[in-house]
Amino acid sequence: MLKSRLQSLLAQTSLQLSELQIFQLVSLVEQLDKWNKAYNLTSVRDPMEMMVKHILDSLVVSPYLQGKRFIDVGTGPGLPGLPLAIINPDKQFVLLDSLGKRITFIRQVCHLLKLDNVTAVQSRVENYQQNLDFDGVISRAFASLDDMLNWCSHLPANNGKFYALKGLVPEQELENLPDGLKLHSIESLSVPELEGQRHLVIIDKNNP
């Protein structure tokens, strides 16, 4: 049932997924539904709805990702990081969240699905220090654009990008970007069967 639901949604996009990737995405939703009953990981209760509001809403970002190393800040139960990691096995993803129950869930899913391109880290983003700069910093329902850019300023490599998933375009915040950052593009995202607008705001880091 979940598999046919996912396949019908994918048919409304340009995404091409393997049978293994479809299996892994269905398994992710099954685990999220199971864990949600005990740990309240998401307010979306219906697995069929999760396919639209969590899985497809995450996957539509994939065509815009440039590079190999990404960090998903405030990932919650691994969104959009886990779906993106499943369909991009050639890219590496760090999934960062401050809540232990979310990180425990992500690690369990990675073990079950044999995902070797995901590292789950429990930390506040402003306290997270690492040696390898990221090609992209991704956030979905994490914070305002201003807060994302301020708290995550140390994460992208020079010429790296911020990818902020938004509903409406945050016009006012885009007028006052910090020094060293510039708007790359605003992409209108089409998520099958999702009501309301979805946009991806892509910002370049251009430090000298």
Tab-separated table of C-alpha atoms in Angstrom:
chain	number	residue	atom	x	y	z
A	1	MET	CA	0.000	0.000	0.000
A	2	LEU	CA	2.737	2.470	0.992
A	3	LYS	CA	4.864	1.340	-1.936
A	4	SER	CA	2.094	1.969	-4.488
A	5	ARG	CA	1.417	5.325	-2.825
A	6	LEU	CA	5.052	6.312	-3.205
A	7	GLN	CA	5.210	5.094	-6.799
A	8	SER	CA	2.131	7.112	-7.777
A	9	LEU	CA	3.653	10.248	-6.215
A	10	LEU	CA	7.021	9.686	-7.913
A	11	ALA	CA	5.244	9.303	-11.247
A	12	GLN	CA	4.224	12.964	-10.884
A	13	THR	CA	7.868	14.052	-10.676
A	14	SER	CA	10.976	13.690	-12.834
A	15	LEU	CA	12.744	11.612	-10.170
A	16	GLN	CA	13.954	8.152	-11.200
A	17	LEU	CA	14.456	5.768	-8.279
A	18	SER	CA	15.651	2.179	-8.061
A	19	GLU	CA	13.639	-0.622	-6.464
A	20	LEU	CA	16.071	-0.603	-3.538
A	21	GLN	CA	15.593	3.130	-2.986
A	22	ILE	CA	11.803	2.763	-3.085
A	23	PHE	CA	12.056	-0.100	-0.578
A	24	GLN	CA	14.267	2.018	1.700
A	25	LEU	CA	11.909	5.021	1.580
A	26	VAL	CA	8.901	2.840	2.398
A	27	SER	CA	10.852	1.270	5.262
A	28	LEU	CA	11.754	4.741	6.535
A	29	VAL	CA	8.072	5.705	6.698
A	30	GLU	CA	7.213	2.426	8.431
A	31	GLN	CA	9.880	3.058	11.067
A	32	LEU	CA	8.834	6.672	11.499
A	33	ASP	CA	5.230	5.582	12.041
A	34	LYS	CA	6.315	2.916	14.532
A	35	TRP	CA	8.628	5.169	16.542
A	36	ASN	CA	6.222	8.097	16.393
A	37	LYS	CA	3.719	6.292	18.583
A	38	ALA	CA	6.209	6.208	21.465
A	39	TYR	CA	8.535	9.144	20.830
A	40	ASN	CA	6.347	11.756	19.100
A	41	LEU	CA	8.890	12.487	16.356
A	42	THR	CA	6.446	14.229	14.004
A	43	SER	CA	2.961	15.736	14.201
A	44	VAL	CA	2.036	13.883	10.999
A	45	ARG	CA	0.368	10.666	12.153
A	46	ASP	CA	-0.806	9.048	8.921
A	47	PRO	CA	1.934	7.146	7.001
A	48	MET	CA	0.164	7.957	3.709
A	49	GLU	CA	0.440	11.652	4.572
A	50	MET	CA	4.082	11.205	5.559
A	51	MET	CA	4.796	10.147	1.981
A	52	VAL	CA	3.751	13.590	0.758
A	53	LYS	CA	4.644	15.892	3.645
A	54	HIS	CA	7.961	14.282	4.591
A	55	ILE	CA	9.279	12.052	1.800
A	56	LEU	CA	8.308	13.873	-1.399
A	57	ASP	CA	8.776	17.256	0.260
A	58	SER	CA	12.377	16.188	0.952
A	59	LEU	CA	13.128	14.460	-2.359
A	60	VAL	CA	12.219	17.429	-4.583
A	61	VAL	CA	15.317	19.240	-3.280
A	62	SER	CA	17.665	16.602	-4.700
A	63	PRO	CA	18.108	17.976	-8.253
A	64	TYR	CA	19.482	21.256	-6.854
A	65	LEU	CA	22.214	19.822	-4.632
A	66	GLN	CA	25.737	20.589	-5.855
A	67	GLY	CA	28.723	18.852	-4.314
A	68	LYS	CA	29.425	15.750	-2.245
A	69	ARG	CA	29.244	16.725	1.444
A	70	PHE	CA	26.112	18.095	3.090
A	71	ILE	CA	24.861	18.837	6.574
A	72	ASP	CA	21.157	18.850	7.469
A	73	VAL	CA	20.788	21.177	10.478
A	74	GLY	CA	17.849	20.737	12.834
A	75	THR	CA	17.098	17.516	10.992
A	76	GLY	CA	14.414	16.326	13.423
A	77	PRO	CA	13.721	12.670	12.586
A	78	GLY	CA	16.083	12.902	9.588
A	79	LEU	CA	14.194	15.207	7.238
A	80	PRO	CA	15.170	15.988	4.566
A	81	GLY	CA	18.504	14.275	5.187
A	82	LEU	CA	17.484	10.608	5.250
A	83	PRO	CA	15.381	10.658	2.046
A	84	LEU	CA	18.119	12.652	0.280
A	85	ALA	CA	20.803	10.227	1.472
A	86	ILE	CA	18.759	7.255	0.249
A	87	ILE	CA	18.481	8.587	-3.303
A	88	ASN	CA	22.028	10.055	-3.374
A	89	PRO	CA	24.287	7.178	-2.263
A	90	ASP	CA	27.266	8.979	-3.837
A	91	LYS	CA	26.921	11.953	-1.422
A	92	GLN	CA	27.741	12.155	2.295
A	93	PHE	CA	25.275	13.604	4.809
A	94	VAL	CA	25.712	14.730	8.402
A	95	LEU	CA	22.345	14.911	10.193
A	96	LEU	CA	22.450	17.255	13.160
A	97	ASP	CA	19.885	17.660	15.922
A	98	SER	CA	19.987	18.597	19.600
A	99	LEU	CA	17.446	15.959	20.739
A	100	GLY	CA	18.784	12.506	21.586
A	101	LYS	CA	15.611	10.585	20.704
A	102	ARG	CA	15.752	11.902	17.137
A	103	ILE	CA	19.409	10.978	16.716
A	104	THR	CA	18.748	7.506	18.170
A	105	PHE	CA	15.966	7.046	15.611
A	106	ILE	CA	18.193	8.147	12.727
A	107	ARG	CA	20.981	5.785	13.772
A	108	GLN	CA	18.538	2.888	14.043
A	109	VAL	CA	17.153	3.594	10.563
A	110	CYS	CA	20.661	3.812	9.094
A	111	HIS	CA	21.496	0.446	10.664
A	112	LEU	CA	18.303	-1.197	9.397
A	113	LEU	CA	18.601	0.216	5.874
A	114	LYS	CA	22.390	-0.198	5.692
A	115	LEU	CA	22.960	3.479	4.904
A	116	ASP	CA	26.686	4.117	5.066
A	117	ASN	CA	26.582	7.720	3.809
A	118	VAL	CA	24.900	9.206	6.908
A	119	THR	CA	26.487	10.419	10.147
A	120	ALA	CA	24.030	11.348	12.919
A	121	VAL	CA	25.286	13.935	15.428
A	122	GLN	CA	23.605	15.179	18.597
A	123	SER	CA	24.588	18.822	19.037
A	124	ARG	CA	23.324	22.356	18.870
A	125	VAL	CA	24.367	23.737	15.510
A	126	GLU	CA	26.260	26.712	16.948
A	127	ASN	CA	28.367	24.300	19.065
A	128	TYR	CA	29.132	21.875	16.248
A	129	GLN	CA	32.726	22.121	15.087
A	130	GLN	CA	34.198	19.946	12.371
A	131	ASN	CA	37.275	19.950	10.182
A	132	LEU	CA	35.698	19.236	6.806
A	133	ASP	CA	33.775	22.100	5.271
A	134	PHE	CA	30.445	21.290	3.657
A	135	ASP	CA	29.422	21.868	0.056
A	136	GLY	CA	25.887	22.542	1.275
A	137	VAL	CA	24.025	23.370	4.493
A	138	ILE	CA	20.386	22.237	4.333
A	139	SER	CA	17.521	23.241	6.604
A	140	ARG	CA	13.823	22.436	6.574
A	141	ALA	CA	11.459	24.023	9.104
A	142	PHE	CA	14.524	24.722	11.254
A	143	ALA	CA	14.530	28.457	11.908
A	144	SER	CA	14.192	31.808	10.227
A	145	LEU	CA	16.558	32.411	7.330
A	146	ASP	CA	18.409	35.025	9.432
A	147	ASP	CA	18.990	32.530	12.248
A	148	MET	CA	20.061	29.792	9.862
A	149	LEU	CA	22.658	32.003	8.195
A	150	ASN	CA	23.974	33.312	11.518
A	151	TRP	CA	24.090	30.016	13.409
A	152	CYS	CA	25.472	28.011	10.477
A	153	SER	CA	27.935	30.557	9.094
A	154	HIS	CA	30.918	28.365	10.096
A	155	LEU	CA	29.685	25.250	8.263
A	156	PRO	CA	29.884	25.789	4.476
A	157	ALA	CA	33.143	25.729	2.562
A	158	ASN	CA	34.127	28.814	0.630
A	159	ASN	CA	31.847	28.766	-2.408
A	160	GLY	CA	29.528	26.424	-0.512
A	161	LYS	CA	25.780	26.944	-0.450
A	162	PHE	CA	22.899	27.252	1.968
A	163	TYR	CA	19.711	25.420	0.968
A	164	ALA	CA	16.685	26.656	2.932
A	165	LEU	CA	13.346	24.906	2.388
A	166	LYS	CA	10.576	27.432	2.852
A	167	GLY	CA	6.877	27.840	2.254
A	168	LEU	CA	6.545	31.449	1.159
A	169	VAL	CA	9.636	33.294	-0.072
A	170	PRO	CA	11.150	35.243	2.887
A	171	GLU	CA	11.445	38.457	0.871
A	172	GLN	CA	12.302	40.732	3.787
A	173	GLU	CA	15.104	38.521	5.095
A	174	LEU	CA	16.600	38.262	1.618
A	175	GLU	CA	16.962	42.034	1.417
A	176	ASN	CA	19.499	42.098	4.263
A	177	LEU	CA	21.856	39.180	3.729
A	178	PRO	CA	25.071	39.212	5.794
A	179	ASP	CA	28.353	40.171	4.157
A	180	GLY	CA	29.944	37.381	2.159
A	181	LEU	CA	26.590	35.881	1.177
A	182	LYS	CA	24.529	36.421	-1.937
A	183	LEU	CA	21.292	35.022	-3.298
A	184	HIS	CA	21.963	32.288	-5.841
A	185	SER	CA	18.365	31.469	-6.781
A	186	ILE	CA	14.845	30.890	-5.518
A	187	GLU	CA	13.399	27.641	-6.840
A	188	SER	CA	9.676	26.972	-6.838
A	189	LEU	CA	9.192	23.358	-5.755
A	190	SER	CA	6.362	21.187	-6.991
A	191	VAL	CA	5.408	18.588	-4.368
A	192	PRO	CA	2.651	16.259	-5.610
A	193	GLU	CA	-0.576	16.561	-3.603
A	194	LEU	CA	0.876	19.070	-1.124
A	195	GLU	CA	-1.226	22.147	-0.488
A	196	GLY	CA	0.478	25.517	-0.216
A	197	GLN	CA	3.632	26.954	-1.733
A	198	ARG	CA	7.084	25.413	-1.358
A	199	HIS	CA	10.321	27.158	-2.262
A	200	LEU	CA	14.006	26.386	-2.037
A	201	VAL	CA	16.151	29.432	-1.293
A	202	ILE	CA	19.758	28.857	-2.368
A	203	ILE	CA	22.410	31.250	-1.038
A	204	ASP	CA	26.073	31.320	-2.037
A	205	LYS	CA	28.914	31.779	0.407
A	206	ASN	CA	31.519	33.901	-1.351
A	207	ASN	CA	34.320	34.578	1.093
A	208	PRO	CA	37.522	35.881	-0.456
